[in-house]
Short mmCIF file of C-alpha atoms in Angstrom, two decimals:
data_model
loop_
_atom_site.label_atom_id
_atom_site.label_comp_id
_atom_site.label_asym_id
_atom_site.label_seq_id
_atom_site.Cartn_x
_atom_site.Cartn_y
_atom_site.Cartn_z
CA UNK A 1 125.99 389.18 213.84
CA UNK A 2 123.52 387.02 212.17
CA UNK A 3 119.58 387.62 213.22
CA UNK A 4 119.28 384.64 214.96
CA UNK A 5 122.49 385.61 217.23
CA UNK A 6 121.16 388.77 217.27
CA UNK A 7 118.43 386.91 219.01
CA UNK A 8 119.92 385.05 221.21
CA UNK A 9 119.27 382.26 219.76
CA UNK A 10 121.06 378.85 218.92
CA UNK A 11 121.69 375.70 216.73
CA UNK A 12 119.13 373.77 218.58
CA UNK A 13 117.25 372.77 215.46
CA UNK A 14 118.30 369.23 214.09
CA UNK A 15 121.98 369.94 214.13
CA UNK A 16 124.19 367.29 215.29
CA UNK A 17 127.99 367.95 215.94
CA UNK A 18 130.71 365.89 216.03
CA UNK A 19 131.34 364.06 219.43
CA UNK A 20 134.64 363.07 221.66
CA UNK A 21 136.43 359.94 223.01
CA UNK A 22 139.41 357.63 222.07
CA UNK A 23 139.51 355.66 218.59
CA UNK A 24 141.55 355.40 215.33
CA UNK A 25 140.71 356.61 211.90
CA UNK A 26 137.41 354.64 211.10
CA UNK A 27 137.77 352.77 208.04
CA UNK A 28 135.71 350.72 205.44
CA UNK A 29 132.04 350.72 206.58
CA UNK A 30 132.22 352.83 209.85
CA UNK A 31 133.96 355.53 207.60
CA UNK A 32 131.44 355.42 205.15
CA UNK A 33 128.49 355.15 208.09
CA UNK A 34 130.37 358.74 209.36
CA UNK A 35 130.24 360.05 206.36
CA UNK A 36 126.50 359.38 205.73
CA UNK A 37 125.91 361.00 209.11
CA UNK A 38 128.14 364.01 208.48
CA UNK A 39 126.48 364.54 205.00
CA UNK A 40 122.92 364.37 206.91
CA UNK A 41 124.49 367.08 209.35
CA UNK A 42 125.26 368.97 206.82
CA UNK A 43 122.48 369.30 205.23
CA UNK A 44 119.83 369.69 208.45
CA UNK A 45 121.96 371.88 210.17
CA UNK A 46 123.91 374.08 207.96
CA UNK A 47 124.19 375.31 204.57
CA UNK A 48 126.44 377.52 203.55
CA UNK A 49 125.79 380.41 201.11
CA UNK A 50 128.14 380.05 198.01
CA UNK A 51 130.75 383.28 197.34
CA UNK A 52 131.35 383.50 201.23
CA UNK A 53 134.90 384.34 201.13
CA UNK A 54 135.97 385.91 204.67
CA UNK A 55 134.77 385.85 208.05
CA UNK A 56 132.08 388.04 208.80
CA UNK A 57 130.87 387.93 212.82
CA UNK A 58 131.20 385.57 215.10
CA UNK A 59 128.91 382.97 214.46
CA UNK A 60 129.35 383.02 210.34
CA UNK A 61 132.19 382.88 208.52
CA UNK A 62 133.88 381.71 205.47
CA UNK A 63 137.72 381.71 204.15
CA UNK A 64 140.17 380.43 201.92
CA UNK A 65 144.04 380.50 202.90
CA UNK A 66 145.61 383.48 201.46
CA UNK A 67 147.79 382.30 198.49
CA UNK A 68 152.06 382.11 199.16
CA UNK A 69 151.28 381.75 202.77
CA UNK A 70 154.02 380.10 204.63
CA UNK A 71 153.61 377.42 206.74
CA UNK A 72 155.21 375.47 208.79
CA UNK A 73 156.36 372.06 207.99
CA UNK A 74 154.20 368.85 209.39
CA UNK A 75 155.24 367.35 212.83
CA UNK A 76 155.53 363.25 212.33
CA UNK A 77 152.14 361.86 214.07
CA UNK A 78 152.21 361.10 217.57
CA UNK A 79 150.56 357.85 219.35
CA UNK A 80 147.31 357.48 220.56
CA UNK A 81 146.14 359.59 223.47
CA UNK A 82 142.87 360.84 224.67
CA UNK A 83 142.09 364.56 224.30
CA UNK A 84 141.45 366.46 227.18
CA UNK A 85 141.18 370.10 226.49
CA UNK A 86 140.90 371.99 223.64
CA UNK A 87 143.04 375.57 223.54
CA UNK A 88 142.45 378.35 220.63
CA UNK A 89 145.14 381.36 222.32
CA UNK A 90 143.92 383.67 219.41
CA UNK A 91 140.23 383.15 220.59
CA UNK A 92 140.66 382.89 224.54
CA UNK A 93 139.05 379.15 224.45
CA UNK A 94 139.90 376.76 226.81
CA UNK A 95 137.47 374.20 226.85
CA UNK A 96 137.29 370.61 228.30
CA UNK A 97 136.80 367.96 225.86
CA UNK A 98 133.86 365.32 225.35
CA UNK A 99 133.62 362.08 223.88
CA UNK A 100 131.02 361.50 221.77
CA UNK A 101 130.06 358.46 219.45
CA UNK A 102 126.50 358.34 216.24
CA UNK A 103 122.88 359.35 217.09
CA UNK A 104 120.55 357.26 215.92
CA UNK A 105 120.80 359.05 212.40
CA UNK A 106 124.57 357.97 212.15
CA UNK A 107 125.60 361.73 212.82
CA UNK A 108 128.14 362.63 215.48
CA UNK A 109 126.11 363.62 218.50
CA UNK A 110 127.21 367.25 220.07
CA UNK A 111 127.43 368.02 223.53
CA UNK A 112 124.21 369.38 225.09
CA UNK A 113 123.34 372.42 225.24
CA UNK A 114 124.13 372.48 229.21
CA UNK A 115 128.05 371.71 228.15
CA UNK A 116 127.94 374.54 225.47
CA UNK A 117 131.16 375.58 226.77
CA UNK A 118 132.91 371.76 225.58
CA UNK A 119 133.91 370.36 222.84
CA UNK A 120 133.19 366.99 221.66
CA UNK A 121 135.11 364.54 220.15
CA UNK A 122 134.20 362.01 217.83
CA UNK A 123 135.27 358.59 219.77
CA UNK A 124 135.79 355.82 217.19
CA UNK A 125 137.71 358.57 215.18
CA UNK A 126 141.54 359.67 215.68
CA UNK A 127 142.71 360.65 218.46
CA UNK A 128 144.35 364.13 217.85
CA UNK A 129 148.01 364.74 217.17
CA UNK A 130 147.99 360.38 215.56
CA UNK A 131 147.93 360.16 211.87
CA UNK A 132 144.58 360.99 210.37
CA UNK A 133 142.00 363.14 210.97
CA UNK A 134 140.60 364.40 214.45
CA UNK A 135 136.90 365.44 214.67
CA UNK A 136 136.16 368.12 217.43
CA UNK A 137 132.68 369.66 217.01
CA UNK A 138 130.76 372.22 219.15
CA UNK A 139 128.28 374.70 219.16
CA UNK A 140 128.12 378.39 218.05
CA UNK A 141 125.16 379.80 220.46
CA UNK A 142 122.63 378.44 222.41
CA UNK A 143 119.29 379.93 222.72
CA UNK A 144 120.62 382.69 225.72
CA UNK A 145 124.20 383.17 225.24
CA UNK A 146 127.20 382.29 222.55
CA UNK A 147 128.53 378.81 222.86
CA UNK A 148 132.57 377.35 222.74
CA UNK A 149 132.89 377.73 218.75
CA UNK A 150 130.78 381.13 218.77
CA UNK A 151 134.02 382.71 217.27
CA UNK A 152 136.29 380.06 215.27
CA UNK A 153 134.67 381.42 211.97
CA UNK A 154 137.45 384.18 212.43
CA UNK A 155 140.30 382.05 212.65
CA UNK A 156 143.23 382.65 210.12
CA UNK A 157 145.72 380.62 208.94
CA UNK A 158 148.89 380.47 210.17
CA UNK A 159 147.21 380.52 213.65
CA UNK A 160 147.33 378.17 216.56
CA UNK A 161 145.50 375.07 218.45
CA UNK A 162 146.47 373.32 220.83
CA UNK A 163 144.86 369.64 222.50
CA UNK A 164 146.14 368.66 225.65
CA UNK A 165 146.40 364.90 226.22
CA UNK A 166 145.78 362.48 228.67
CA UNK A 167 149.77 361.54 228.35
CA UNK A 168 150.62 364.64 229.48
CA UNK A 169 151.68 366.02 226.63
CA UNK A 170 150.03 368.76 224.19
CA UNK A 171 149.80 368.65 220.21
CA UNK A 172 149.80 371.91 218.79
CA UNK A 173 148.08 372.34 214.87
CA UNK A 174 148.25 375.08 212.72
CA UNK A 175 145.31 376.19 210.80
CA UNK A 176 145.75 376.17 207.31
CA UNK A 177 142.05 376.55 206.06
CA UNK A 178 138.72 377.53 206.74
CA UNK A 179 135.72 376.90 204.81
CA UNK A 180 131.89 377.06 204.44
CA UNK A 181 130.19 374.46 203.33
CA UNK A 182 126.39 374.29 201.01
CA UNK A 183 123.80 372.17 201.61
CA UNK A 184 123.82 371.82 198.24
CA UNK A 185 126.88 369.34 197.24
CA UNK A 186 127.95 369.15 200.38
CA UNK A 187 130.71 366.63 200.66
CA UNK A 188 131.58 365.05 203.72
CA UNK A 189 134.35 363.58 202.38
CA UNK A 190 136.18 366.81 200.72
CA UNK A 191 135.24 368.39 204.00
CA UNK A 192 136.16 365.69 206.89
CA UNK A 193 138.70 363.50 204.94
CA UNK A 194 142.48 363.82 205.00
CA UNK A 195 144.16 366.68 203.28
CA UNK A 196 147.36 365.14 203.19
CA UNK A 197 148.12 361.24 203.57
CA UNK A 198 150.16 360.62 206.60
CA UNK A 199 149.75 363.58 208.54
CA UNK A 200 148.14 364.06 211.62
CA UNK A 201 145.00 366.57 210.59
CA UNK A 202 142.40 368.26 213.37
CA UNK A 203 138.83 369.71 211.99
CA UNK A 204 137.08 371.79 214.26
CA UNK A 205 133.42 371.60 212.69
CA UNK A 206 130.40 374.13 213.82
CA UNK A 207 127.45 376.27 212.39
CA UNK A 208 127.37 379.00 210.45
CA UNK A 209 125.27 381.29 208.39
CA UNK A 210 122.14 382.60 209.09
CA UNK A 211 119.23 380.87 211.43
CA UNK A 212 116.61 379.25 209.28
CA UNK A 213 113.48 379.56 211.35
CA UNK A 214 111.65 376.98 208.46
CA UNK A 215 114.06 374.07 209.60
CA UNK A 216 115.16 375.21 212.98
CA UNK A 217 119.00 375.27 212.47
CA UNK A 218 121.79 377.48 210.62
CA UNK A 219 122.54 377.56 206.45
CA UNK A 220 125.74 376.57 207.22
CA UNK A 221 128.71 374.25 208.67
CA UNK A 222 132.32 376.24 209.14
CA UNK A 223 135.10 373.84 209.33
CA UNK A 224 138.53 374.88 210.19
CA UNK A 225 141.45 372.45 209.34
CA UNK A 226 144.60 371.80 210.69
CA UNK A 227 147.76 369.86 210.71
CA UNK A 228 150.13 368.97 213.76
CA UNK A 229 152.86 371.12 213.49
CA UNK A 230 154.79 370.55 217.20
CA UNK A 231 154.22 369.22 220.65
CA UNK A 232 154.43 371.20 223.96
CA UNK A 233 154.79 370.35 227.95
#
């Protein structure tokens, strides 16, 4: 566990997650406006040590996908429908989902720290399980207790998420990677974008690291990815 977590403490420095609600995959200057605002994230709220290779506790994490892993094949996107929960089996979440839209700063605003237990979606984005990429953020910890995304960092891939939608319907992803991100470099684009044209993608995006007492927020962002790989009842 990291000293801040150790603590008790939480990302309630300048980080901003990503926030809920219905939407497409933004294009021309709304993607690049995102972008901006994801990049400023980044580097206020997390910054992640380079040669971080596995998961480590709960709230700080960083891994690769093991090489020859088979995966399953990509589902063909689904249409548009609004997000409702958020389920991780492997972790035990079950969390209600958020829409969220920009700050002021262009970042994606996160829930507050009273809805530490949802997960926000980034509105003018994709909905999840449509072709693109789906932005779900939320926190690690708060200053008293862990928060939704407290243990995501020790996903694998190969695993399973599921997003159950207002049409009744749930989209199930498979992770296939997990990263940590540095301040340093950090690119919103490599990290956010689409890993595969044509697929539908989900990025579950939180904080990682250490605390930094200086600035108030973690050294960090951990961002698991995922691609739809089936649909359930």
């Amino acid at each position: 566990m990291s000293d801040r977590a150790q603590e008790l403490g939480g990302d309630r420095g300048e980080d901003h997650i990503p926030a809920v609600g219905p939407g497409r995959l933004v294009s021309g200057i709304a993607w690049v406006v995102l972008l901006l605002g994801l990049w400023l994230w980044g580097r206020e709220a997390t910054d992640v040590r380079a040669g971080v290779s596995r998961p480590a506790t709960g709230d700080m994490a960083a891994a690769g996908r093991p090489p020859d892993l088979p995966l399953p094949p990509a589902h063909a996107p689904l249409g548009d429908a609004l997000p409702e929960r958020l389920d991780v089996p492997e972790l035990g979440i079950s969390a209600p989902v958020l829409e969220r839209g920009l700050d002021t700063k262009g970042a994606i605003e996160p829930p507050s720290f009273e809805q530490a237990d949802a997960v926000g979606w980034y509105a003018a984005g994709v909905t999840p399980g449509a072709a693109g990429t789906a932005l779900m953020v939320g926190h690690v910890d708060t200053e008293t207790r862990p928060a939704v995304f407290y243990k995501i960092s020790t996903l694998e891939p190969g695993e399973t998420i599921r997003v159950v939608r207002d049409d009744a319907g749930v989209a199930e992803f498979t992770v296939d990677d997990i990263q940590v991100l540095d301040r340093d470099g950090f690119d919103a684009r490599q990290a956010f974008g689409p890993r595969d044209t044509g697929r539908a993608e989900l990025r579950l995006i939180t904080c990682g690291g250490t605390f930094d007492r200086a600035t108030g927020g973690y050294t960090a962002n951990v961002v698991v990815s995922a691609y739809l790989t089936g649909t359930g009842p």
